[in-house]
mmCIF file of C-alpha atoms and ligand atoms in Angstrom:
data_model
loop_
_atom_site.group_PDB
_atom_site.id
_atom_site.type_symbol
_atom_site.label_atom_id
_atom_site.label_comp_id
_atom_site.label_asym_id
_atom_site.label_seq_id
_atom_site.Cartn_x
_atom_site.Cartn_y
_atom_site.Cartn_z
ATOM 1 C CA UNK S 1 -3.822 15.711 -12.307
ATOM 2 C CA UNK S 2 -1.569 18.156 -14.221
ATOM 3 C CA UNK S 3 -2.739 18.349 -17.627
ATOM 4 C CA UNK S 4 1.209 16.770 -18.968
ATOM 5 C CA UNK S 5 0.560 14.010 -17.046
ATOM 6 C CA UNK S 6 -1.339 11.024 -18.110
ATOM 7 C CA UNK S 7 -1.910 9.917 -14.420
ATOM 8 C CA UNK S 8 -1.408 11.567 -11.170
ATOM 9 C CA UNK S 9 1.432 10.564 -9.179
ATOM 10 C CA UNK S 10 2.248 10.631 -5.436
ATOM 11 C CA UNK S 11 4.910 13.306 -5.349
ATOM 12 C CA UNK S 12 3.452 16.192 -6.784
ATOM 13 C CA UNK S 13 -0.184 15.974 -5.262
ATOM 14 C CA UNK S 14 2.069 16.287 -1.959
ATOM 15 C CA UNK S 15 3.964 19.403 -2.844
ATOM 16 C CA UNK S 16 0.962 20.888 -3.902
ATOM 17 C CA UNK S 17 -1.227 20.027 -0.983
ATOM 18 C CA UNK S 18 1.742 20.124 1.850
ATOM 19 C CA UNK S 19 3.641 22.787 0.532
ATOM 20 C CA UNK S 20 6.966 20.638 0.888
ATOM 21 C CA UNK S 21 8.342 17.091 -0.234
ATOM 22 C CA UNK S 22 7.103 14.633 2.203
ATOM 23 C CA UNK S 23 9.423 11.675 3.299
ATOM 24 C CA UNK S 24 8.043 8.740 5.076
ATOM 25 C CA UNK S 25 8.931 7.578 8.205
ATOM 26 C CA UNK S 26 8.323 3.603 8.988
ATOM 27 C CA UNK S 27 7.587 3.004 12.556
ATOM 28 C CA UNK S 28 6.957 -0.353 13.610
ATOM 29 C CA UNK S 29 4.635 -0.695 16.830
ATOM 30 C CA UNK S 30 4.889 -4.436 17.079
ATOM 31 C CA UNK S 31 1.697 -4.926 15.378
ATOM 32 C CA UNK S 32 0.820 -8.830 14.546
ATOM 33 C CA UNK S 33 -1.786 -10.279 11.703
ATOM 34 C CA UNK S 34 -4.420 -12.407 12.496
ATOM 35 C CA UNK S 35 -3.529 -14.633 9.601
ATOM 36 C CA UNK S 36 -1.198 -15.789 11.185
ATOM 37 C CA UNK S 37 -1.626 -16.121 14.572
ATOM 38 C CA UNK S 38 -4.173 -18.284 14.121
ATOM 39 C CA UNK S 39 -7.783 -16.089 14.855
ATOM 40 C CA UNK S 40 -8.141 -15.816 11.099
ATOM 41 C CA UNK S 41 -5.527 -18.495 9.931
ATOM 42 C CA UNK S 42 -2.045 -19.441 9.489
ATOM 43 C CA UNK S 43 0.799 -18.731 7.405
ATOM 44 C CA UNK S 44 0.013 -15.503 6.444
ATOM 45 C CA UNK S 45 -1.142 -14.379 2.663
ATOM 46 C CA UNK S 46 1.165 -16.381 0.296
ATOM 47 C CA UNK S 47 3.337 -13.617 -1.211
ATOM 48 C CA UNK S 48 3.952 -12.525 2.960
ATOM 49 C CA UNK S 49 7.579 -13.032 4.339
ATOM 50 C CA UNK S 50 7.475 -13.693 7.772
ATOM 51 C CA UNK S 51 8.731 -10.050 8.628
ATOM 52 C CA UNK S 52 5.816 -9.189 6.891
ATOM 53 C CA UNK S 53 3.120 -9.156 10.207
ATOM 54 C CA UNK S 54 5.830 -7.112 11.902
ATOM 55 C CA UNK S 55 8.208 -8.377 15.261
ATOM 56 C CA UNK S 56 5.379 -9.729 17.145
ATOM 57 C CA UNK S 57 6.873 -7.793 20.220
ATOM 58 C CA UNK S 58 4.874 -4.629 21.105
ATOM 59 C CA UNK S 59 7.002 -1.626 21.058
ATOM 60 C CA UNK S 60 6.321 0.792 24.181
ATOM 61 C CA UNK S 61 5.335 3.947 23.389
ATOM 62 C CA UNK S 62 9.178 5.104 24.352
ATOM 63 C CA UNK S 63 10.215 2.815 21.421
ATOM 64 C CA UNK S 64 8.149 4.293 18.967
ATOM 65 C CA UNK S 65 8.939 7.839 20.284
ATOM 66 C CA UNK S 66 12.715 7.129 19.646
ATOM 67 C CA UNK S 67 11.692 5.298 16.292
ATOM 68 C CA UNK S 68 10.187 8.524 15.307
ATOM 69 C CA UNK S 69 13.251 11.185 15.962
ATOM 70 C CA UNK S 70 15.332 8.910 14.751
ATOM 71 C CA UNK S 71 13.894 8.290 11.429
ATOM 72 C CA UNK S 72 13.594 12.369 11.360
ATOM 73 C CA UNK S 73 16.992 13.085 11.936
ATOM 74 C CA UNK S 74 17.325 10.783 8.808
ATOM 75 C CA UNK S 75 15.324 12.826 7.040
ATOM 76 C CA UNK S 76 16.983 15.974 7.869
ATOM 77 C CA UNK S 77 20.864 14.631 7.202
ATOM 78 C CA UNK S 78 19.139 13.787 3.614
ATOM 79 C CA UNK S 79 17.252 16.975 2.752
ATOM 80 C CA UNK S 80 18.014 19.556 4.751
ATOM 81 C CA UNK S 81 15.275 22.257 3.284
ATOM 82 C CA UNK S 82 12.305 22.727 4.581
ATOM 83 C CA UNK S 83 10.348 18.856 4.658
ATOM 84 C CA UNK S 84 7.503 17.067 5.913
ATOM 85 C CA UNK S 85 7.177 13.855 8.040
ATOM 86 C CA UNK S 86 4.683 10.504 7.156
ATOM 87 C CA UNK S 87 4.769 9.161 10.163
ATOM 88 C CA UNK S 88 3.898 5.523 8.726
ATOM 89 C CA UNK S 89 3.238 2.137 11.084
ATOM 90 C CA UNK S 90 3.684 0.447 8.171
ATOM 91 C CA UNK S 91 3.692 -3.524 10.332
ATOM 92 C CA UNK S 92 1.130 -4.182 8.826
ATOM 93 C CA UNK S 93 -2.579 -4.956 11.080
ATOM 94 C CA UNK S 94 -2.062 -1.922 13.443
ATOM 95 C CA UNK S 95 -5.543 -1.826 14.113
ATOM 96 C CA UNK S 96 -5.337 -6.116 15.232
ATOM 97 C CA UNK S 97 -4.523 -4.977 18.646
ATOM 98 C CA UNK S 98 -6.334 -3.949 22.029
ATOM 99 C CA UNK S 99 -8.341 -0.276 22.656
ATOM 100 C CA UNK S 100 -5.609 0.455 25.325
ATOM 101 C CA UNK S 101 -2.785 -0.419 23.084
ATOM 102 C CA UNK S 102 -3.916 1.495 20.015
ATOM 103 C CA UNK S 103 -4.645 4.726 22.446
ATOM 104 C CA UNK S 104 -1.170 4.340 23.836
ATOM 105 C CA UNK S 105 0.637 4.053 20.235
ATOM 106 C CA UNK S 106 -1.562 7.180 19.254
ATOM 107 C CA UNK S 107 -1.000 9.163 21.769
ATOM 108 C CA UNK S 108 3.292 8.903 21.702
ATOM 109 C CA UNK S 109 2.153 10.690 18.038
ATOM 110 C CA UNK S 110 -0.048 12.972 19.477
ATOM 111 C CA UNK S 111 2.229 14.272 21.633
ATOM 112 C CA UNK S 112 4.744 14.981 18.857
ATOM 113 C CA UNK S 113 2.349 16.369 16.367
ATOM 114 C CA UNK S 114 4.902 19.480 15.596
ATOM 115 C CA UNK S 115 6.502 20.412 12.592
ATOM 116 C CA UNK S 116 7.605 18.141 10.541
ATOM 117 C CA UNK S 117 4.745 15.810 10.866
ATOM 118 C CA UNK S 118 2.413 16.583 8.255
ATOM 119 C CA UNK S 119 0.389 12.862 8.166
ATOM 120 C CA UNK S 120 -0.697 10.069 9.775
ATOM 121 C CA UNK S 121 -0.240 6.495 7.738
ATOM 122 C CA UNK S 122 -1.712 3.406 9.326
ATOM 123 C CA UNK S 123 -2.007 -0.280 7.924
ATOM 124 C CA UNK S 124 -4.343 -2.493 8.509
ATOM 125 C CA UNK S 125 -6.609 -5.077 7.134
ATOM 126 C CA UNK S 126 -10.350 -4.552 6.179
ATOM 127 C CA UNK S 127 -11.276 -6.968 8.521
ATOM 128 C CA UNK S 128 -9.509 -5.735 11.047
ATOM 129 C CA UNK S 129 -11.339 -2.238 11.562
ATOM 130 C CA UNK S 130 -13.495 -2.154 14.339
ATOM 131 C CA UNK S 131 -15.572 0.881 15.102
ATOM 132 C CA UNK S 132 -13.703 1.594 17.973
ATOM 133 C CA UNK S 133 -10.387 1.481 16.465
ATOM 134 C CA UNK S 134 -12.002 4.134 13.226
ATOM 135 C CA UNK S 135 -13.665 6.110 16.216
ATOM 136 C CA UNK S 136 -9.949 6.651 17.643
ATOM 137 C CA UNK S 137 -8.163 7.102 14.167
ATOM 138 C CA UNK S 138 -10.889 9.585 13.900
ATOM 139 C CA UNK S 139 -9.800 11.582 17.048
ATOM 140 C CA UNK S 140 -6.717 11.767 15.469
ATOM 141 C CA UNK S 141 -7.852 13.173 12.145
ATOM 142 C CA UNK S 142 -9.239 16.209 13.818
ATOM 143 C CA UNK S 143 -5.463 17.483 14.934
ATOM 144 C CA UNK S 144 -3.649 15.628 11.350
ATOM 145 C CA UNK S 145 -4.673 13.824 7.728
ATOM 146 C CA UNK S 146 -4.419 10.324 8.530
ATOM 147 C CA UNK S 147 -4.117 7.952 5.649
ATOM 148 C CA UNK S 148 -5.718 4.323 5.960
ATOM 149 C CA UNK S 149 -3.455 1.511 3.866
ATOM 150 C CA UNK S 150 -6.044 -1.172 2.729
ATOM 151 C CA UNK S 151 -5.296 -4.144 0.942
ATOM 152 C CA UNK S 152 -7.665 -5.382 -1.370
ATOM 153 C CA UNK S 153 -5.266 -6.847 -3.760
ATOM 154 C CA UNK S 154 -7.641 -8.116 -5.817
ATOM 155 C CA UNK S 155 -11.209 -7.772 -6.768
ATOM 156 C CA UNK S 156 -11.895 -11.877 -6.836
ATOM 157 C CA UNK S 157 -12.948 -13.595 -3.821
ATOM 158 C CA UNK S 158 -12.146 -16.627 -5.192
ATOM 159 C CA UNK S 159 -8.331 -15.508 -6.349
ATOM 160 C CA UNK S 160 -8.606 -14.235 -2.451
ATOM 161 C CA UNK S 161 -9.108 -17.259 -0.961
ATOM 162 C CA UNK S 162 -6.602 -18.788 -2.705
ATOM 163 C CA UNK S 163 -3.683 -16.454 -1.737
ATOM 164 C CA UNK S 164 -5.147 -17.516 1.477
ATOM 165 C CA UNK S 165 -5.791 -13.268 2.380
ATOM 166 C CA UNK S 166 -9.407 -14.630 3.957
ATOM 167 C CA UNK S 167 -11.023 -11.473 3.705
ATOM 168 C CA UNK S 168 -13.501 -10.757 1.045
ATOM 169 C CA UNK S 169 -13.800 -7.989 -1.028
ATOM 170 C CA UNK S 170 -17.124 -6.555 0.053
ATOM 171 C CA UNK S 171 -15.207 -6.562 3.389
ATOM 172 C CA UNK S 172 -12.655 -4.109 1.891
ATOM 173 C CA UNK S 173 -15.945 -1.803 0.367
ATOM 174 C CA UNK S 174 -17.409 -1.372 3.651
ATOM 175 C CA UNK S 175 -14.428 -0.818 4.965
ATOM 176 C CA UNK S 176 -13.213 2.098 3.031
ATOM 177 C CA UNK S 177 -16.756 3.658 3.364
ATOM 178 C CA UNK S 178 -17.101 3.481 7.026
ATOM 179 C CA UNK S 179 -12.978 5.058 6.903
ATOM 180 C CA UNK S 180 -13.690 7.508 4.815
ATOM 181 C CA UNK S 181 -17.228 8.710 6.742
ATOM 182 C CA UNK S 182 -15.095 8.808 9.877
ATOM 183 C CA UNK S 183 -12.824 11.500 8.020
ATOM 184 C CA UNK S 184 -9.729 9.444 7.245
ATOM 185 C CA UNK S 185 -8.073 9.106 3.681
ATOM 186 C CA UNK S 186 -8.098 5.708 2.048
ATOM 187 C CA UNK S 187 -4.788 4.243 -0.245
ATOM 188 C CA UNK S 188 -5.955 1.148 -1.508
ATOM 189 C CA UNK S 189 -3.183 -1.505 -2.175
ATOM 190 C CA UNK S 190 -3.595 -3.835 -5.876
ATOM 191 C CA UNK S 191 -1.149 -6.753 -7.047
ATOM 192 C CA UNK S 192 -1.159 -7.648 -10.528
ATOM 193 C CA UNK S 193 -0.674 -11.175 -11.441
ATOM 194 C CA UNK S 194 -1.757 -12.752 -8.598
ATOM 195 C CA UNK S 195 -2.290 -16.372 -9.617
ATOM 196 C CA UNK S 196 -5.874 -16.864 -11.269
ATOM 197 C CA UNK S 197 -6.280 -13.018 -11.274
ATOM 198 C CA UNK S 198 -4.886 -12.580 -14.889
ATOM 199 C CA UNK S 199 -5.471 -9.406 -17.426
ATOM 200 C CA UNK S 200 -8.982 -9.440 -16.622
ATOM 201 C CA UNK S 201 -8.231 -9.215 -13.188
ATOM 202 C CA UNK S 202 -6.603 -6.119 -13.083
ATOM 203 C CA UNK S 203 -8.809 -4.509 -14.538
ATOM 204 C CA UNK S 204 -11.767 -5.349 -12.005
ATOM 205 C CA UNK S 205 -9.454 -4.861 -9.303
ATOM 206 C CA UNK S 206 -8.705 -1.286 -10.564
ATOM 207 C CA UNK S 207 -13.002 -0.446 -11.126
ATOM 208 C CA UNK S 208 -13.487 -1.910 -7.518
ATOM 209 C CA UNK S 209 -10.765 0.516 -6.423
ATOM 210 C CA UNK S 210 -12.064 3.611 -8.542
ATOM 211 C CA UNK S 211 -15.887 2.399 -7.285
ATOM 212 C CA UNK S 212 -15.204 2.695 -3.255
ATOM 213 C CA UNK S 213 -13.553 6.351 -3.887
ATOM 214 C CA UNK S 214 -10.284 5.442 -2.028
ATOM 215 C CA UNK S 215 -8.018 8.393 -2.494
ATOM 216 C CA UNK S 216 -5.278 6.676 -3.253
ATOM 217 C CA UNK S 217 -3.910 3.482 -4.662
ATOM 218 C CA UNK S 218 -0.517 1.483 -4.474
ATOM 219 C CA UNK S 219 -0.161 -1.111 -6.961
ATOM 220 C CA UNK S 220 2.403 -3.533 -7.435
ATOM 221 C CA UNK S 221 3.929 -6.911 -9.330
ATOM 222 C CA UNK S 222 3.643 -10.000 -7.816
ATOM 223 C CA UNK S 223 7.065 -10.760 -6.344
ATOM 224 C CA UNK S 224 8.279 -13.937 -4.747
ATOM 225 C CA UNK S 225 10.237 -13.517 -1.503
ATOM 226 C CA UNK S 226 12.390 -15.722 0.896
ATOM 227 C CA UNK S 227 10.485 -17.836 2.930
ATOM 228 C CA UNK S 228 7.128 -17.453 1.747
ATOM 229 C CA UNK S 229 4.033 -20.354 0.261
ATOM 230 C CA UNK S 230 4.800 -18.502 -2.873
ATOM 231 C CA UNK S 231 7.950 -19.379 -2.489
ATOM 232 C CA UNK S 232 7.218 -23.632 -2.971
ATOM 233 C CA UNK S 233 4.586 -22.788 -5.163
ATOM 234 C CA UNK S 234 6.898 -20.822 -7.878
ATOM 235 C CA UNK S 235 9.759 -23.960 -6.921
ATOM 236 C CA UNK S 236 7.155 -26.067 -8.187
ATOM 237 C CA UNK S 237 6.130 -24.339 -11.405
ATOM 238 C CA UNK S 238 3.201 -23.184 -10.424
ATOM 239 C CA UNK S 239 3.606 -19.254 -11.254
ATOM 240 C CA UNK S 240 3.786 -17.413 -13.605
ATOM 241 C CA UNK S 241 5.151 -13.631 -12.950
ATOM 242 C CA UNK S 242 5.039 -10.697 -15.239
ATOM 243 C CA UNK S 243 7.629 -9.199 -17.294
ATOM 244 C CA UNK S 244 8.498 -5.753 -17.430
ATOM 245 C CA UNK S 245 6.782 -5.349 -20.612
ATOM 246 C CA UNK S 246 3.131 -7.144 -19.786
ATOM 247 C CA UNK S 247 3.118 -5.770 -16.220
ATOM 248 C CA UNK S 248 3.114 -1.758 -18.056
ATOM 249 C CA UNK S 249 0.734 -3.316 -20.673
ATOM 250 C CA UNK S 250 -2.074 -4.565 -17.470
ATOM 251 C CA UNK S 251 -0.663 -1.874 -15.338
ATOM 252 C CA UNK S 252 -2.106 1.013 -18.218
ATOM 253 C CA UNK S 253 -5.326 -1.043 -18.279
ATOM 254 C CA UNK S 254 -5.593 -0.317 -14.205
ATOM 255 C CA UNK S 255 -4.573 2.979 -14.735
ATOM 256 C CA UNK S 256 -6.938 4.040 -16.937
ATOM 257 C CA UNK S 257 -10.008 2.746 -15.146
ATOM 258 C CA UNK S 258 -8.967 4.114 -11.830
ATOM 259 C CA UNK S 259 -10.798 7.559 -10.909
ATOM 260 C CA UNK S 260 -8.815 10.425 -12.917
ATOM 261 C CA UNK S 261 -8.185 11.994 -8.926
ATOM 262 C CA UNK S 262 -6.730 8.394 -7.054
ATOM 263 C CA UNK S 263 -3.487 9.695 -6.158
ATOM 264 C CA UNK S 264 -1.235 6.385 -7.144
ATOM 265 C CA UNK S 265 1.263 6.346 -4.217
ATOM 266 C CA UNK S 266 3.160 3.186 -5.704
ATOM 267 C CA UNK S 267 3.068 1.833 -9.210
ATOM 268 C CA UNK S 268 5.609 -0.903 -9.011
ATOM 269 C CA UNK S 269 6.925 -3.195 -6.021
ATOM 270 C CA UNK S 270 10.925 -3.733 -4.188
ATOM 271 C CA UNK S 271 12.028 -5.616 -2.298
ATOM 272 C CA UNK S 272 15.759 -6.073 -0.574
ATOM 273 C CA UNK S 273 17.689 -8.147 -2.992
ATOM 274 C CA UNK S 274 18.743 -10.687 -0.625
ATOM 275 C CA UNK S 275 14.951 -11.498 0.132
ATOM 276 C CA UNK S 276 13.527 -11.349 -3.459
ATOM 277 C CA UNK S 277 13.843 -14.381 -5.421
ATOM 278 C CA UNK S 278 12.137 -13.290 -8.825
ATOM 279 C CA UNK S 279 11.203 -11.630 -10.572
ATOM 280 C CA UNK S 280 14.609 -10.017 -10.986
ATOM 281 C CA UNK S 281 14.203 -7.064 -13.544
ATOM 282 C CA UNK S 282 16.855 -5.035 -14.561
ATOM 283 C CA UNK S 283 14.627 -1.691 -15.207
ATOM 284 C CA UNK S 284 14.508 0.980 -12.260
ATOM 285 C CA UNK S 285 10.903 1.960 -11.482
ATOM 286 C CA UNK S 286 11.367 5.180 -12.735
ATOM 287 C CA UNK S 287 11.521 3.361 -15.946
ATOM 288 C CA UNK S 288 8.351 1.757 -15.382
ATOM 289 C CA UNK S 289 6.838 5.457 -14.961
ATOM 290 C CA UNK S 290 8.741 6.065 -18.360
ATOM 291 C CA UNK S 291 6.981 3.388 -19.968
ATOM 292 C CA UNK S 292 3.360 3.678 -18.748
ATOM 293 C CA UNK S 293 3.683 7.303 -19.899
ATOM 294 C CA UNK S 294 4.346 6.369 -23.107
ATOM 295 C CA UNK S 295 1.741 3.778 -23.109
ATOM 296 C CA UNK S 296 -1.090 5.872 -21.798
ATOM 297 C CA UNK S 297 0.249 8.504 -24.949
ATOM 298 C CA UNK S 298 0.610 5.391 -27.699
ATOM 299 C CA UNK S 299 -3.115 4.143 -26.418
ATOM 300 C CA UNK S 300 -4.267 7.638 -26.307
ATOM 301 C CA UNK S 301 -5.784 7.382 -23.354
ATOM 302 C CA UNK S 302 -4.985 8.926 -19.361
ATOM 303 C CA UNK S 303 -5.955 7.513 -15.794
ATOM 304 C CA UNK S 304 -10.037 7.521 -15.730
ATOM 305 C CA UNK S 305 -10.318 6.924 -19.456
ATOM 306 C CA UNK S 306 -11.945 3.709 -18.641
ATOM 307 C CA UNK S 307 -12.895 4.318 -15.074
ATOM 308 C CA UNK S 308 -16.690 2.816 -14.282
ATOM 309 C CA UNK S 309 -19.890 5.045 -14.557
HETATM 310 S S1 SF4 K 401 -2.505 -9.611 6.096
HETATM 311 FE FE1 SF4 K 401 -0.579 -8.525 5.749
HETATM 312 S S2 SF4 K 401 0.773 -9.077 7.467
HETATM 313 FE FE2 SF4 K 401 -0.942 -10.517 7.441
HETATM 314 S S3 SF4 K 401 -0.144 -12.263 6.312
HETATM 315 FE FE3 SF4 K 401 -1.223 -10.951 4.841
HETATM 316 S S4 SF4 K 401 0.338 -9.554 3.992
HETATM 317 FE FE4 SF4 K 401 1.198 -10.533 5.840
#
C-alpha cells in the first residue's frame, strides 16, 4: 500500500505489478450453477438474477475465441496506449462443468496467451473446486497469473443458509488454501448487509477474509435486482439495505481488519439501472472511495488496523 493511501486499491497494485492499466475482458463460456440446476438446489442465492449463472448454453471454444478479440478491440478503440488484457469468465461456476469442457475453454486461452493478456480471472464457487479442475487452473498458472473469484459473502453459516448460497464457510477456507497451494491468486467476494449479517457481520466476514490470505477482496452492498427471492422478500418488508452513509461506516470496519496487502478489487456494487430496484443512490463510487478515505483519516486508522493476530 502507498503510504497516502489508507487502503490499497485495485488500480495501482496493477500498474505497479503489470507495468500498464489493465482492462477486463468478460467472457462468458456458458457456465451454469449448481444452485440452480438442481445438484445443490434451486433458485439460485437470493440476491442472483437469473442472468446471474450465465446462458446455460456452452459456448464453443470458437465463441469464446471471438468473445475474446472482440472485447480487445474494445479495449484498444478506448485506450489506445500500451494496455493489458483480464481475460475474465466472469458466468459465474466455471469450474461446475466437465474435465473435457474446462480443458477445451482453457486451451482457446492458451492458444492466445500473447500480448495483451496479462491474467487469467475465473469464477467459481468453493464448492465447486475439484482437484482436477485446480490441477488444470494450475497448468495454466505456469504460462499466466490466474486469479480465482470466491464468494464467501459472509462469514455466518447460518446468514448462508438463509440466502440459500448452501455452501459453508469452512468450505470457502479450504478452498482458498488448496487454490492458493496450487499457485493461483485468490479475490475473495464480501456483501455487507446481507439479512441477519448486520455490523457485526462485516466485520467477521472481513477477519475470515484477512485469515485465509486471499489476495484480494471485492466487497459490495446488498442490492436488490429484477427477478430475484430478494426481490419478494424486500416487496414484503423484509429488508433492510444500507445507505450511503452506514455502508462507508461498516465498509471502514471491513477495511481495517482486512490484511494491510488484500488488494480490494471492488469496494462498492452496480448494477444496470433497468435491473436494479434499490437501493438507488445518487453518489458515484468514486465518492464512496472519497468517503472511506476520509473515514479511515477521521478514525485514524488504515486497512489492517484491526486485522486478526
Ligand atoms: S452461486 Fe453464483 S451463479 Fe449460482 S445462484 Fe449463487 S450467485 Fe448465482
Amino acid at each position: 500500500m502507498k503510504p497516502d493511501w489508507r487502503f490499497a486499491p485495485l488500480r495501482p497494485w496493477l500498474e505497479r505489478t503489470y507495468g500498464r492499466p489493465l482492462h477486463r475482458v468478460a467472457l462468458d463460456a456458458g457456465s451454469t450453477c449448481p444452485n440452480r440446476d438442481g445438484s445443490k438446489g434451486y433458485g439460485g442465492c437470493v440476491y442472483c438474477d437469473v442472468e446471474g449463472s450465465g446462458t446455460g448454453a456452452l459456448r464453443s471454444g470458437s465463441d469464446i475465441g471471438a468473445q475474446l478479440e472482440a472485447g480487445i478491440a474494445r479495449v484498444a478503440r478506448r485506450d489506445p496506449g500500451d494496455f493489458g488484457v483480464i481475460a475474465y469468465f466472469q458466468s459465474y461456476s466455471n469450474t461446475y462443468v466437465a474435465p473435457e469442457r474446462l480443458d477445451e475453454v482453457l486451451g482457446v486461452l492458451e492458444a492466445r496467451l500473447t500480448d495483451p493478456i496479462d491474467v487469467v480471472a475465473i469464477s467459481t464457487r468453493p464448492d465447486t473446486l475439484p482437484e482436477w479442475a485446480l490441477a488444470r487452473l494450475a497448468r495454466l498458472a505456469e504460462r499466466v497469473p490466474v486469479w480465482l473469484e470466491l464468494g464467501l459473502e459472509c462469514a455466518d453459516d447460518a446468514v448462508l443458509d438463509r440466502i440459500q448460497r448452501l455452501h459453508t464457510v469452512a468450505e470457502f477456507e479450504d478452498a482458498v488454501a488448496r487454490a492458493r497451494a496450487a499457485g493461483l491468486l485468490v479475490v475473495g467476494h464480501a456483501i455487507l448487509g446481507l439479512p441477519g449479517d448486520g455490523r457485526d457481520g462485516a466485520r467477521r466476514t472481513a477477519e475470515v477474509l484477512a485469515r485465509s490470505g486471499c489476495e484480494g477482496v471485492k466487497v459490495h452492498h446488498l442490492m436488490v435486482l429484477r427477478r430475484t427471492i430478494l426481490e419478494r422478500w424486500w416487496k414484503d418488508g423484509q429488508v433492510e439495505l444500507l445507505e450511503p452513509d452506514t455502508y462507508v461506516d461498516w465498509l471502514a470496519d471491513f477495511v481495517e481488519r482486512l490484511g494491510p496487502d488484500q488488494v480490494l478489487h471492488r469496494l462498492t456494487g452496480d448494477a444496470p439501472p433497468t435491473e436494479q430496484l434499490a437501493p438507488r443512490w445518487t453518489v458515484h463510487k468514486s465518492a464512496i472511495r472519497e468517503r472511506l478515505m476520509r473515514e479511515l483519516e477521521r478514525r485514524g486508522t488504515r486497512q489492517g488496523s484491526l486485522a486478526p493476530a
